[in-house]
JSON list of C-alpha atoms in Angstrom, two decimals:
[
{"chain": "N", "resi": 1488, "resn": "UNK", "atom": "CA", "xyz": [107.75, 86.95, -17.34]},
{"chain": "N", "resi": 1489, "resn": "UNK", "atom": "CA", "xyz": [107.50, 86.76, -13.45]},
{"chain": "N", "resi": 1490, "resn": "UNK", "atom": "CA", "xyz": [104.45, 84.65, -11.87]},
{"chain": "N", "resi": 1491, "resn": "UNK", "atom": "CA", "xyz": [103.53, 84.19, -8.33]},
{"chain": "N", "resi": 1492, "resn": "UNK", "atom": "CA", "xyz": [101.43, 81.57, -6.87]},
{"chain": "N", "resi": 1493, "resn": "UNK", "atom": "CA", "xyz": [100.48, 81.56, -3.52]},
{"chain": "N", "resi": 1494, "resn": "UNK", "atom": "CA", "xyz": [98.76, 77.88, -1.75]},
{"chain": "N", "resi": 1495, "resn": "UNK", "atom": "CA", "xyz": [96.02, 77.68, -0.61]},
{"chain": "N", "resi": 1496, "resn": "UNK", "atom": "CA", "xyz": [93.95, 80.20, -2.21]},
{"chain": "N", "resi": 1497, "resn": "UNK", "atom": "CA", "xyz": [91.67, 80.32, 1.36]},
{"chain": "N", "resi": 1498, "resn": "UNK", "atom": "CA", "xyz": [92.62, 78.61, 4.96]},
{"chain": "N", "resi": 1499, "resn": "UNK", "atom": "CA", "xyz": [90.18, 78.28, 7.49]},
{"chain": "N", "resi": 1500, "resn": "UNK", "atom": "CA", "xyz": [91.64, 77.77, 11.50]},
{"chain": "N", "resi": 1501, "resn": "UNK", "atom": "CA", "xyz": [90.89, 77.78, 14.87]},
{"chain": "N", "resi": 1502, "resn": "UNK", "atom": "CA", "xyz": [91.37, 80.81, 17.18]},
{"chain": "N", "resi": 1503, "resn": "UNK", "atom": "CA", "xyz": [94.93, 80.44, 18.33]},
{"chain": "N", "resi": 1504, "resn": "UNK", "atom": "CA", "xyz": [96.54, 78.23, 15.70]},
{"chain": "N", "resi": 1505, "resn": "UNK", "atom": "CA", "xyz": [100.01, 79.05, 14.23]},
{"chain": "N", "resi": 1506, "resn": "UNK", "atom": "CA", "xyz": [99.65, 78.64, 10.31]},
{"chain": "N", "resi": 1507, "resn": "UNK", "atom": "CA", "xyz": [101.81, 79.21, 7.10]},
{"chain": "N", "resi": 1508, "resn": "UNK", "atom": "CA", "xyz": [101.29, 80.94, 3.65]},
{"chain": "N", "resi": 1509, "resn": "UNK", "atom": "CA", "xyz": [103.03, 80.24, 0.85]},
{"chain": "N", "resi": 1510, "resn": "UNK", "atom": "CA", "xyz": [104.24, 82.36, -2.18]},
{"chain": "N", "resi": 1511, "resn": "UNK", "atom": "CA", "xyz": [106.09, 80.85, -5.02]},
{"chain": "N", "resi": 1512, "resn": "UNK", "atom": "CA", "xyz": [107.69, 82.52, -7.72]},
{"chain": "N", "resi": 1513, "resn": "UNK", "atom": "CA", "xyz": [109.49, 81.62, -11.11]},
{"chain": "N", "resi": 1514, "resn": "UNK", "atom": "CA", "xyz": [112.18, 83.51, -11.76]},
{"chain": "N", "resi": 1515, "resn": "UNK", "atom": "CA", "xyz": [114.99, 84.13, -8.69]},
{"chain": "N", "resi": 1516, "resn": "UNK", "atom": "CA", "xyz": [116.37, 86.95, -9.96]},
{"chain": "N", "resi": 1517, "resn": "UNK", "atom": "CA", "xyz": [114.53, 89.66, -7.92]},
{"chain": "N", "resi": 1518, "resn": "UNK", "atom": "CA", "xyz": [115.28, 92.61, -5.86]},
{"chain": "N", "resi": 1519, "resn": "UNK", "atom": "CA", "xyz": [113.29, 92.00, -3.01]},
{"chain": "N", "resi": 1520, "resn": "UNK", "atom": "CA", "xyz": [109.46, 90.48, -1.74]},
{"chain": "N", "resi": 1521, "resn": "UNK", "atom": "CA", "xyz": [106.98, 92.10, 0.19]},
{"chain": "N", "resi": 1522, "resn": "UNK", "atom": "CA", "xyz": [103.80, 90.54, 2.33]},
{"chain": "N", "resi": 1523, "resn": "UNK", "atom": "CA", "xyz": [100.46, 92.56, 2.26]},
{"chain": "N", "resi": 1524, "resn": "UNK", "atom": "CA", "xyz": [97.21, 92.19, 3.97]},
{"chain": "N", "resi": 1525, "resn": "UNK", "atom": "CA", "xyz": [94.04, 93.22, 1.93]},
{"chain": "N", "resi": 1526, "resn": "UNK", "atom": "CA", "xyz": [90.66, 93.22, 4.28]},
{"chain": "N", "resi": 1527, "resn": "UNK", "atom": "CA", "xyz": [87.49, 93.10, 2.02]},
{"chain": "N", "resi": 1528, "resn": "UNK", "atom": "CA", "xyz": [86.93, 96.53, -0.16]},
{"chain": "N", "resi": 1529, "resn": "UNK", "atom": "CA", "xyz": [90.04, 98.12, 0.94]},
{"chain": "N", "resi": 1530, "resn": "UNK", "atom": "CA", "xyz": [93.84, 98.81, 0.31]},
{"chain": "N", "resi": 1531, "resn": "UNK", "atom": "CA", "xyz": [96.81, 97.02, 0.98]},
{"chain": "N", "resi": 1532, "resn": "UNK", "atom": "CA", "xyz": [98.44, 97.37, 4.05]},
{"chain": "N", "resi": 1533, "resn": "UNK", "atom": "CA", "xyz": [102.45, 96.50, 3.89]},
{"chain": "N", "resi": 1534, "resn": "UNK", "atom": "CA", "xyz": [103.57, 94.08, 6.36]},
{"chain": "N", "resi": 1535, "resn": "UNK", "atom": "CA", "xyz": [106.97, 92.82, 5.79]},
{"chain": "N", "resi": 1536, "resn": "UNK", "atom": "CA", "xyz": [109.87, 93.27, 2.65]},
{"chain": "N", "resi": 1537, "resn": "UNK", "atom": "CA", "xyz": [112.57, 91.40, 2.43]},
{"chain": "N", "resi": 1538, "resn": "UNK", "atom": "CA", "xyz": [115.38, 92.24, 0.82]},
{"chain": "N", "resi": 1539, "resn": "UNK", "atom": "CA", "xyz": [117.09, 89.74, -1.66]},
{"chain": "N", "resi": 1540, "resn": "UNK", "atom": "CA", "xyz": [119.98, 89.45, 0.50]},
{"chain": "N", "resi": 1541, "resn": "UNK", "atom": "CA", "xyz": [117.69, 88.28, 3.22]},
{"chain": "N", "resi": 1542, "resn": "UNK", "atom": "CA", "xyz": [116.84, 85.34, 4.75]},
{"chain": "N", "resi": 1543, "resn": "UNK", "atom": "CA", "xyz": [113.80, 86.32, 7.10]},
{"chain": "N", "resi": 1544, "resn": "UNK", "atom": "CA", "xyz": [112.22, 89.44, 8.86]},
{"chain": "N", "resi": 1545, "resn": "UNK", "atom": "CA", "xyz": [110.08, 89.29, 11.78]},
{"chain": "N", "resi": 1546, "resn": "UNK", "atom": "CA", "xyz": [107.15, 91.69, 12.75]},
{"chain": "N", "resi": 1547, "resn": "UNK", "atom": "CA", "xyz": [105.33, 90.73, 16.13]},
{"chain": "N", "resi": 1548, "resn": "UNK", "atom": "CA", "xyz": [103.55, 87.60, 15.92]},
{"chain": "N", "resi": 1549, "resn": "UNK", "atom": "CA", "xyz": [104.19, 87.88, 11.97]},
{"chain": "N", "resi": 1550, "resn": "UNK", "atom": "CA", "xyz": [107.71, 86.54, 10.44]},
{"chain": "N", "resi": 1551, "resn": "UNK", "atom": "CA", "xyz": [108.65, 85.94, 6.97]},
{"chain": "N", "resi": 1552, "resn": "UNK", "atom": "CA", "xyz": [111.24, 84.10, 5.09]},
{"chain": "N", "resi": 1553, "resn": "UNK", "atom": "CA", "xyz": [112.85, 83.85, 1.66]},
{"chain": "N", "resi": 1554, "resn": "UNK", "atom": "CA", "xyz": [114.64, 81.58, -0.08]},
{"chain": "N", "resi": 1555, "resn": "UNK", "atom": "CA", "xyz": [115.35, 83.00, -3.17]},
{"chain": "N", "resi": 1556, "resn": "UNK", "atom": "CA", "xyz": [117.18, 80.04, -5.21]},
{"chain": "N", "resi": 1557, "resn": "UNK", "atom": "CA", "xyz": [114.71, 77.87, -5.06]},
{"chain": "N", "resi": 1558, "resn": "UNK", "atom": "CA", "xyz": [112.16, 80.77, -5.45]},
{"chain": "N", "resi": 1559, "resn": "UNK", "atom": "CA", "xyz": [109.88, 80.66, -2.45]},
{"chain": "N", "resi": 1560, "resn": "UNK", "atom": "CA", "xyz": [108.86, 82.47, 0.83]},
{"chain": "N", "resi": 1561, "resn": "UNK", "atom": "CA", "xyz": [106.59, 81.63, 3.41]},
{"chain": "N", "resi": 1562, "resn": "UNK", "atom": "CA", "xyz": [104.65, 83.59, 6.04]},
{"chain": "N", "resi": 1563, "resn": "UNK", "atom": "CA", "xyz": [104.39, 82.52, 9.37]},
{"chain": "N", "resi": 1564, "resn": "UNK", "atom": "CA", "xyz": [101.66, 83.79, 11.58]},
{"chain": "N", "resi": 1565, "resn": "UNK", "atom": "CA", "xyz": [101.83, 82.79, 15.44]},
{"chain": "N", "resi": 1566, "resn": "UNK", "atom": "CA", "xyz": [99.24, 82.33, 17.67]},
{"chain": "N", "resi": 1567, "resn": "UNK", "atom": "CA", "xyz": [96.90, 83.49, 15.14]},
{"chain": "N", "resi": 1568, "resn": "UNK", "atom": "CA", "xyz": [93.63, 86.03, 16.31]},
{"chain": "N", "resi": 1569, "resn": "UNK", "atom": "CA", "xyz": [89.87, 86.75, 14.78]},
{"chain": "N", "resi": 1570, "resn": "UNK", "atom": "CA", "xyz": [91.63, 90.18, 14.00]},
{"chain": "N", "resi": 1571, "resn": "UNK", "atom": "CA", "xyz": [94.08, 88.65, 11.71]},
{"chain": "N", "resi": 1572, "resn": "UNK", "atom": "CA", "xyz": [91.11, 87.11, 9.10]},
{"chain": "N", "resi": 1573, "resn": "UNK", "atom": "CA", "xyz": [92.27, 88.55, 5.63]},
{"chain": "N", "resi": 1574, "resn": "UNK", "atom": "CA", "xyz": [93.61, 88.15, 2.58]},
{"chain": "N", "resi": 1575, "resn": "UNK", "atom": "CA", "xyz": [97.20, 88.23, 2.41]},
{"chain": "N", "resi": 1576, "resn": "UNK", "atom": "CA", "xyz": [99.44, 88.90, -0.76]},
{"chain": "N", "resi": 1577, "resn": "UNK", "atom": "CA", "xyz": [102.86, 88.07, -1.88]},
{"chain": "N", "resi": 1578, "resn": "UNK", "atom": "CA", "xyz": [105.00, 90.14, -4.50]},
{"chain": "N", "resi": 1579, "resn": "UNK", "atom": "CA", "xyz": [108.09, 90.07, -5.53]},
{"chain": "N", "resi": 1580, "resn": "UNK", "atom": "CA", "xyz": [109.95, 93.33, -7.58]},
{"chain": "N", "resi": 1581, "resn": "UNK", "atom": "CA", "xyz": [111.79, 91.81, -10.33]},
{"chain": "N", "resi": 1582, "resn": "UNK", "atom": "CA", "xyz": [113.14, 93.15, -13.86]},
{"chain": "N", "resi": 1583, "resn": "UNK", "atom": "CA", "xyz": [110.33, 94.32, -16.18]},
{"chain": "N", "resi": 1584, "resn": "UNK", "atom": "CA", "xyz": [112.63, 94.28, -19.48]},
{"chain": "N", "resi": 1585, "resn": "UNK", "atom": "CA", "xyz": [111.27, 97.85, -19.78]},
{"chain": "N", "resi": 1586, "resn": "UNK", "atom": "CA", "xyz": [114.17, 98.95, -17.43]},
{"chain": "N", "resi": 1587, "resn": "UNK", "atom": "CA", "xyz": [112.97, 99.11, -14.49]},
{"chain": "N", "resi": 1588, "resn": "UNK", "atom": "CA", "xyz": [112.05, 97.27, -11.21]},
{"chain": "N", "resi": 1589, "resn": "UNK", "atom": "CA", "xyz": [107.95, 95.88, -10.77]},
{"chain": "N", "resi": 1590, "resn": "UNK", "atom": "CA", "xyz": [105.92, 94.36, -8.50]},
{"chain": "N", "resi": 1591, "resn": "UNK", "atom": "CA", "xyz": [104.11, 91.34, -9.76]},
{"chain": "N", "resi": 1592, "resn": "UNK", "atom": "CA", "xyz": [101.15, 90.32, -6.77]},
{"chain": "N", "resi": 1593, "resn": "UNK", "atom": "CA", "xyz": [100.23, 86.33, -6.30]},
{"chain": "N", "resi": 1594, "resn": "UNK", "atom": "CA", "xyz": [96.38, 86.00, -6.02]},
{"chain": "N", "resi": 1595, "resn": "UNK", "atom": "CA", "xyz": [96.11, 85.90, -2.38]},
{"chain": "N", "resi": 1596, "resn": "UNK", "atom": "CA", "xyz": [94.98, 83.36, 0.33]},
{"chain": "N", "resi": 1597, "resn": "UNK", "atom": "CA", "xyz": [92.09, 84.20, 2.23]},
{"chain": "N", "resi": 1598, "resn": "UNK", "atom": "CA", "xyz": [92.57, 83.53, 5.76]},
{"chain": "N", "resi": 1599, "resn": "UNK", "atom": "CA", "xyz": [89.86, 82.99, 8.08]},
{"chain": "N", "resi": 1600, "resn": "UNK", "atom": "CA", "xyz": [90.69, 82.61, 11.98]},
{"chain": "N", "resi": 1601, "resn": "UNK", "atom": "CA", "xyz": [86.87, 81.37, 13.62]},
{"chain": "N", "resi": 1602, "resn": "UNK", "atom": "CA", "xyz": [86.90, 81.99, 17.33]},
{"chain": "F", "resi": 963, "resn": "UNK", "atom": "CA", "xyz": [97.36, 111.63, 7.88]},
{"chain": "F", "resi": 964, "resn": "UNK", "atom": "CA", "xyz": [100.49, 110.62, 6.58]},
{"chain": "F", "resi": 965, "resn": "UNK", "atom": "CA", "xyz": [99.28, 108.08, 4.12]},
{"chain": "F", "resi": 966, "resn": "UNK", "atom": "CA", "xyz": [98.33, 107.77, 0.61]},
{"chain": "F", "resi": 967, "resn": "UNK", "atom": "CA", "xyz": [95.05, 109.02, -0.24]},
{"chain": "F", "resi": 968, "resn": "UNK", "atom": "CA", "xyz": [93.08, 108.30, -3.17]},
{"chain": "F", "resi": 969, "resn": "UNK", "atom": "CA", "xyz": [89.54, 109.66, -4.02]},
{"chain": "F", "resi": 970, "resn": "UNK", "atom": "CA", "xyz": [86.89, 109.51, -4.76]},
{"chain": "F", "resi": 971, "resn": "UNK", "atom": "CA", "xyz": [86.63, 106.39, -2.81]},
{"chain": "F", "resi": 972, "resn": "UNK", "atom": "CA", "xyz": [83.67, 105.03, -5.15]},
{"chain": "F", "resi": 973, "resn": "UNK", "atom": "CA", "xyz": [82.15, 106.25, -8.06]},
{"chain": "F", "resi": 974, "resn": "UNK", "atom": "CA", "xyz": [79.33, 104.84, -10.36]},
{"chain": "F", "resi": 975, "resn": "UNK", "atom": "CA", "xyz": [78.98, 106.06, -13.87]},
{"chain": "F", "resi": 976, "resn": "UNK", "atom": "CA", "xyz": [77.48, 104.78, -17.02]},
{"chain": "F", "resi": 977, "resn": "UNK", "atom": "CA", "xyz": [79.04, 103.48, -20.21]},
{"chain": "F", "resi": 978, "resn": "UNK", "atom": "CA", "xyz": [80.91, 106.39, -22.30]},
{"chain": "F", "resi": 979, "resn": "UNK", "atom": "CA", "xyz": [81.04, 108.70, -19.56]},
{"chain": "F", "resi": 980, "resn": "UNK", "atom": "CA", "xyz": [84.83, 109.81, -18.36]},
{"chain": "F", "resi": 981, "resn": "UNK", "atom": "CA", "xyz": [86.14, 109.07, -15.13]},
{"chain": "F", "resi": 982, "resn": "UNK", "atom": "CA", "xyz": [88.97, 110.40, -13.00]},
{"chain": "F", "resi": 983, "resn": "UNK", "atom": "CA", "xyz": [90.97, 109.61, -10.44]},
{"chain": "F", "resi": 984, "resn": "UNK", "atom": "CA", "xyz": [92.96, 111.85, -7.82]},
{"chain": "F", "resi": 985, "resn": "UNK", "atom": "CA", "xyz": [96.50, 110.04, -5.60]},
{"chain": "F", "resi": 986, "resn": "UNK", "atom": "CA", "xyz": [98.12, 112.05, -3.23]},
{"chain": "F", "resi": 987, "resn": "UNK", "atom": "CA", "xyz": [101.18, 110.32, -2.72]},
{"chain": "F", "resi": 988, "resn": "UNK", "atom": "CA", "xyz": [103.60, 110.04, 0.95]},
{"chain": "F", "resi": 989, "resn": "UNK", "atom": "CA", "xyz": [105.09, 113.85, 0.54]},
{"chain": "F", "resi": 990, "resn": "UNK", "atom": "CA", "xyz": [108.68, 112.65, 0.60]},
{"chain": "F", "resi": 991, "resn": "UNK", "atom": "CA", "xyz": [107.94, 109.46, -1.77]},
{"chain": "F", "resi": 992, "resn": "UNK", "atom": "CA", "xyz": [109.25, 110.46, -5.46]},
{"chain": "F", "resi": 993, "resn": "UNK", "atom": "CA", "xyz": [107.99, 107.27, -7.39]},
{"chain": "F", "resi": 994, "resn": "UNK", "atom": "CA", "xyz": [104.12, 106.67, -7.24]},
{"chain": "F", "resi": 995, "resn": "UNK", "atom": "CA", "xyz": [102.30, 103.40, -8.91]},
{"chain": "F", "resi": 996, "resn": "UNK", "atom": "CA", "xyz": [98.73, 103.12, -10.12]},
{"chain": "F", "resi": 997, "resn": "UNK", "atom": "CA", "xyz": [97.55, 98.88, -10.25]},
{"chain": "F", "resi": 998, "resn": "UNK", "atom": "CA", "xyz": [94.18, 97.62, -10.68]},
{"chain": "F", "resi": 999, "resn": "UNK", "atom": "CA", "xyz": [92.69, 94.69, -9.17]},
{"chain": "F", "resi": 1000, "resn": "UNK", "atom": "CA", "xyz": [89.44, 93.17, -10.07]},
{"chain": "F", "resi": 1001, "resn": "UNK", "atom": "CA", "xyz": [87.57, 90.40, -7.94]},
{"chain": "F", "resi": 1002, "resn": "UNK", "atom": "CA", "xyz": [89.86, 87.62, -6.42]},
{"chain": "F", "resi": 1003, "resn": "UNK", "atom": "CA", "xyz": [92.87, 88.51, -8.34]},
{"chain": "F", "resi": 1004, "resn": "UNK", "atom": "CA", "xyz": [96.18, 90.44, -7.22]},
{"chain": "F", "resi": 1005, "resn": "UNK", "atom": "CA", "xyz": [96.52, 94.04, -7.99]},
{"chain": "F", "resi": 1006, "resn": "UNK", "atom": "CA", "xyz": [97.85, 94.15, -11.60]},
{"chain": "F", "resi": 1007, "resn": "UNK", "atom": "CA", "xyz": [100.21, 96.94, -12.71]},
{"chain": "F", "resi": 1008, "resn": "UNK", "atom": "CA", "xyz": [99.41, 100.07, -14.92]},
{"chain": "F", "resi": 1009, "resn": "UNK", "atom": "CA", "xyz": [102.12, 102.91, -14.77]},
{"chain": "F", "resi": 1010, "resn": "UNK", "atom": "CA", "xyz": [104.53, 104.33, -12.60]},
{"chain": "F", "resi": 1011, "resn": "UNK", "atom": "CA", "xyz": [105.82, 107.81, -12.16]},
{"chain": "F", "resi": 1012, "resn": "UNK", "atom": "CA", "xyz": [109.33, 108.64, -10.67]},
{"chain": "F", "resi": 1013, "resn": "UNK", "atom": "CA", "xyz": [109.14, 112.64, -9.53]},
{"chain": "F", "resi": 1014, "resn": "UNK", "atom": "CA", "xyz": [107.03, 113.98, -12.73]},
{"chain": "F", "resi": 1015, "resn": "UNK", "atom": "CA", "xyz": [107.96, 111.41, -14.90]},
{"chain": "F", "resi": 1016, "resn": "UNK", "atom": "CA", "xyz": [106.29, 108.82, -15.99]},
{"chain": "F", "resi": 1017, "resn": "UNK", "atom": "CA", "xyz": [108.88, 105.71, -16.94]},
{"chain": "F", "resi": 1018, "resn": "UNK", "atom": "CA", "xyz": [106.60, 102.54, -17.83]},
{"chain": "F", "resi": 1019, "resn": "UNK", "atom": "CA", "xyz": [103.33, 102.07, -18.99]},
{"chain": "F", "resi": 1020, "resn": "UNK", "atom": "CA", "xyz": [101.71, 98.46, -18.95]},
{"chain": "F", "resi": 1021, "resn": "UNK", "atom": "CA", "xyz": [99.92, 97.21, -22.22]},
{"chain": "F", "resi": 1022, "resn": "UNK", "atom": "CA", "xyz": [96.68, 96.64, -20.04]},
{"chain": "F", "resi": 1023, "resn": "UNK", "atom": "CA", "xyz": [97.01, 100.89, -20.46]},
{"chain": "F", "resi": 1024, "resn": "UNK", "atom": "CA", "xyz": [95.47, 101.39, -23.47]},
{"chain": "F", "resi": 1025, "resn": "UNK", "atom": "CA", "xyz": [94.47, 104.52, -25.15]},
{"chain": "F", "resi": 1026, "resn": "UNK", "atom": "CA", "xyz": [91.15, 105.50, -22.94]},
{"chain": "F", "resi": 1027, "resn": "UNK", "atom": "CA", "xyz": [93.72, 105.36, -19.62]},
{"chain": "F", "resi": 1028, "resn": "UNK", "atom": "CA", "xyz": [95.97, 108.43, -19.37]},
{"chain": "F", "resi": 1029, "resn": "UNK", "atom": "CA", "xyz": [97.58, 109.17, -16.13]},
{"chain": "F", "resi": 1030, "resn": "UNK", "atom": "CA", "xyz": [100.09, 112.58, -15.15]},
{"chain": "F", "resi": 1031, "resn": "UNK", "atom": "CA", "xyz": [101.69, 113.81, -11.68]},
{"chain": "F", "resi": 1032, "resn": "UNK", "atom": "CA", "xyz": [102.60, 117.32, -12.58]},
{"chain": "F", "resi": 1033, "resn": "UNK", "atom": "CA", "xyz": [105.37, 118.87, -10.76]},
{"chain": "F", "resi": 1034, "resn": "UNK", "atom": "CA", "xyz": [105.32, 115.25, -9.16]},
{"chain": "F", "resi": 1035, "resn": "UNK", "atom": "CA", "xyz": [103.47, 115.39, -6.36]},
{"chain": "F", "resi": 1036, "resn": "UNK", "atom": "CA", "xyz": [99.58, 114.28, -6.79]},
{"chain": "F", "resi": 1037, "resn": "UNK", "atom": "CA", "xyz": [98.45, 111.99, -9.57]},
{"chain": "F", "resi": 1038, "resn": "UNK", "atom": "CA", "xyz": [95.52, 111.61, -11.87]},
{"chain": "F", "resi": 1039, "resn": "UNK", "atom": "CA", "xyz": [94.30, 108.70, -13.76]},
{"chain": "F", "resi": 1040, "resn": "UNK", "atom": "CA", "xyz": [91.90, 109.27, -16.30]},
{"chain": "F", "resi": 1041, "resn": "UNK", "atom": "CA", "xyz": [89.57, 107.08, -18.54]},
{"chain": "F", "resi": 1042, "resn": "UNK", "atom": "CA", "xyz": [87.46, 107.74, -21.65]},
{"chain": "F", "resi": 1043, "resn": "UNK", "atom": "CA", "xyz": [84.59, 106.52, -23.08]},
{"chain": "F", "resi": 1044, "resn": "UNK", "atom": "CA", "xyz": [84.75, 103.61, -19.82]},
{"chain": "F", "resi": 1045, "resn": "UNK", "atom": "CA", "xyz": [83.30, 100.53, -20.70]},
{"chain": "F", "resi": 1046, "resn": "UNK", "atom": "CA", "xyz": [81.67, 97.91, -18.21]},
{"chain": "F", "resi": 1047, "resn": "UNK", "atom": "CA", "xyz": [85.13, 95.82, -18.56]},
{"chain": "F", "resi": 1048, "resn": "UNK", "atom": "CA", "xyz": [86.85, 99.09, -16.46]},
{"chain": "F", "resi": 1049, "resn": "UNK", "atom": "CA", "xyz": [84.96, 97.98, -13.59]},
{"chain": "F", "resi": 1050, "resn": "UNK", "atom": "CA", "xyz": [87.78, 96.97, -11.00]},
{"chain": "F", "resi": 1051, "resn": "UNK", "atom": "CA", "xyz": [89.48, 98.86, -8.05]},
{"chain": "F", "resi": 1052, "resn": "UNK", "atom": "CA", "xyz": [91.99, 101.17, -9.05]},
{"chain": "F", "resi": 1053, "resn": "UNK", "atom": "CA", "xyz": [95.23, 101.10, -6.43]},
{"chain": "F", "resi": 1054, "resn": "UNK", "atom": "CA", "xyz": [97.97, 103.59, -5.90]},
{"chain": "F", "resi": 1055, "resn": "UNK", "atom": "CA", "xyz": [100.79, 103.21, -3.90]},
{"chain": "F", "resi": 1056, "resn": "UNK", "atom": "CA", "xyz": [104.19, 105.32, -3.24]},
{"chain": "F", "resi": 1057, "resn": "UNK", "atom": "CA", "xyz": [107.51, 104.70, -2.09]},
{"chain": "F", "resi": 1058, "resn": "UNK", "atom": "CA", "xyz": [110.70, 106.17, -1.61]},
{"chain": "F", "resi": 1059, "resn": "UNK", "atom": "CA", "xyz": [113.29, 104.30, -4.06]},
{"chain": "F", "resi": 1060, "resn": "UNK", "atom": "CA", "xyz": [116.79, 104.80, -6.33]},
{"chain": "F", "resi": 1061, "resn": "UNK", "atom": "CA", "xyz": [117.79, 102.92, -9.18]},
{"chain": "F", "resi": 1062, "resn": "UNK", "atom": "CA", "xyz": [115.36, 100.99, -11.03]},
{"chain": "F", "resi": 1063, "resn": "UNK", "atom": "CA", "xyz": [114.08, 98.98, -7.91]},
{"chain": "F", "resi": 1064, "resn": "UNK", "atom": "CA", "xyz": [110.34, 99.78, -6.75]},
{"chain": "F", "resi": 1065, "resn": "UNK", "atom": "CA", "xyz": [111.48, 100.28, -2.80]},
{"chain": "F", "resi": 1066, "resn": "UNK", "atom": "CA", "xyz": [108.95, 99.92, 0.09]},
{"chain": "F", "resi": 1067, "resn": "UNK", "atom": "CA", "xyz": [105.31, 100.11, -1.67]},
{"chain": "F", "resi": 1068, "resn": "UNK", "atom": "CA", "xyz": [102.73, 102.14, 0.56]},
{"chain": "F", "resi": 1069, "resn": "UNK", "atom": "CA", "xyz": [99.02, 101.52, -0.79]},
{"chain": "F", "resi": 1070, "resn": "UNK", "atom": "CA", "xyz": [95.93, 103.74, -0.56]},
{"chain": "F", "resi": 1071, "resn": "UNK", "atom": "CA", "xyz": [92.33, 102.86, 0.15]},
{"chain": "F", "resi": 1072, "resn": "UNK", "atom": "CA", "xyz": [91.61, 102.11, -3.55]},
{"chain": "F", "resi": 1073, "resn": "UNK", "atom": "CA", "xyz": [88.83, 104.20, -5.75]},
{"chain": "F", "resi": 1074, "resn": "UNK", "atom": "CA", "xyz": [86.43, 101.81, -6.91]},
{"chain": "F", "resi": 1075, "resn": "UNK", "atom": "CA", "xyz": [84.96, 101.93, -10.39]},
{"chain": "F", "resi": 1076, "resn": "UNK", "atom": "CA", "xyz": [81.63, 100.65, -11.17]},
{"chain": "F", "resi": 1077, "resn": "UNK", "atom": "CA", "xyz": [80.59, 100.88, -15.02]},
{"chain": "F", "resi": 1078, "resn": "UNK", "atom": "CA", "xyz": [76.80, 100.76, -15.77]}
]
């Protein structure tokens, strides 16, 4: 069965820092890993996939990379604004065993950028 | 709006009662997810629909949840006889996919479930 972890569960930085979220997952064999931000009582908002046969993508000030053999990604934020205080989730779409493809979430790390 | 929608955005109801929820998907998106996620924890998966089908059904689905997309466009989740441990934000997302992979997931606003 597929876990994610993400570290740390909540960050706290200045205005202006660059900082990195981490996502972990157990098993390597999946199709591809997406990055969502969740602001308090709402949906999630997609940020970046990556496809298995990636390395990295890059969105603005947001880029994200994969290395799936040794089962991890990272999200980089630059420059990092008020705006950008959220919670952020991994997930990774992996085999089911039901015969299908699903998404299995991390718990989330709760960013908070203080001005 | 292009999005997914999802509504009723909130609803309150008491122990017993039945509850439904309404997901219009992305129009061109033919597979379309319901998850739920309760406080601090990720959204958790429930069932998936690809056009009117509906392929795979988690065991946290039990028999009070029953969901359909006829003629696979909108979808409805429904639960009987709710209990107070239904209380968690139910999520639906779309995408546009082939094969057995899930593809791009969009997500709506959530409909929240409170159980008195």
């Amino acid at each position: 069965k597929q876990e994610v972890t993400q570290i740390p569960a909540a960050l706290s930085v200045p205005e202006g820092e660059n900082l990195v979220l981490n996502c972990s997952f157990t098993d390597s064999a999946i199709y591809n890993l997406q990055w969502f931000r969740q602001d308090p009582g709402k949906g999630l908002t997609s940020l970046l996939l990556i496809q298995s046969s990636q390395r990295e993508q890059t969105s603005g000030r947001l880029n994200a990379s994969l290395d799936k053999s040794s089962g991890r990604s990272t999200l980089y934020i630059a420059a990092s604004q008020p705006g950008d205080s959220a919670t952020y989730l991994c997930a990774v779409s992996s085999y089911s065993g039901a015969g299908s493809y699903q998404l299995t979430f991390g718990k989330g790390t709760k960013l908070s950028v203080i001005p | 709006d292009t999005g997914v929608s999802q509504n009723p955005r909130h609803k309150i109801t008491k122990r017993g009662q039945n509850v439904t929820f309404r997901c219009d998907p992305i129009s061109e998106h033919n597979r379309l997810y319901w998850y739920r996620q309760t406080l601090g924890q990720g959204p958790e998966f429930l069932t998936y629909f690809q056009n009117e089908a509906q392929l795979e059904k988690s065991r946290l689905l039990s028999d009070r949840f029953s969901a359909e997309r006829p003629k696979g466009s909108f979808s409805t989740l429904e639960i009987q006889r709710t209990e107070q441990g239904d209380s968690a934000m139910y999520l639906c997302a779309s995408s546009l996919a082939k094969g057995g992979d899930t593809g791009e997931l969009f997500f709506g606003e959530g409909s929240r479930l409170t159980v008195l």
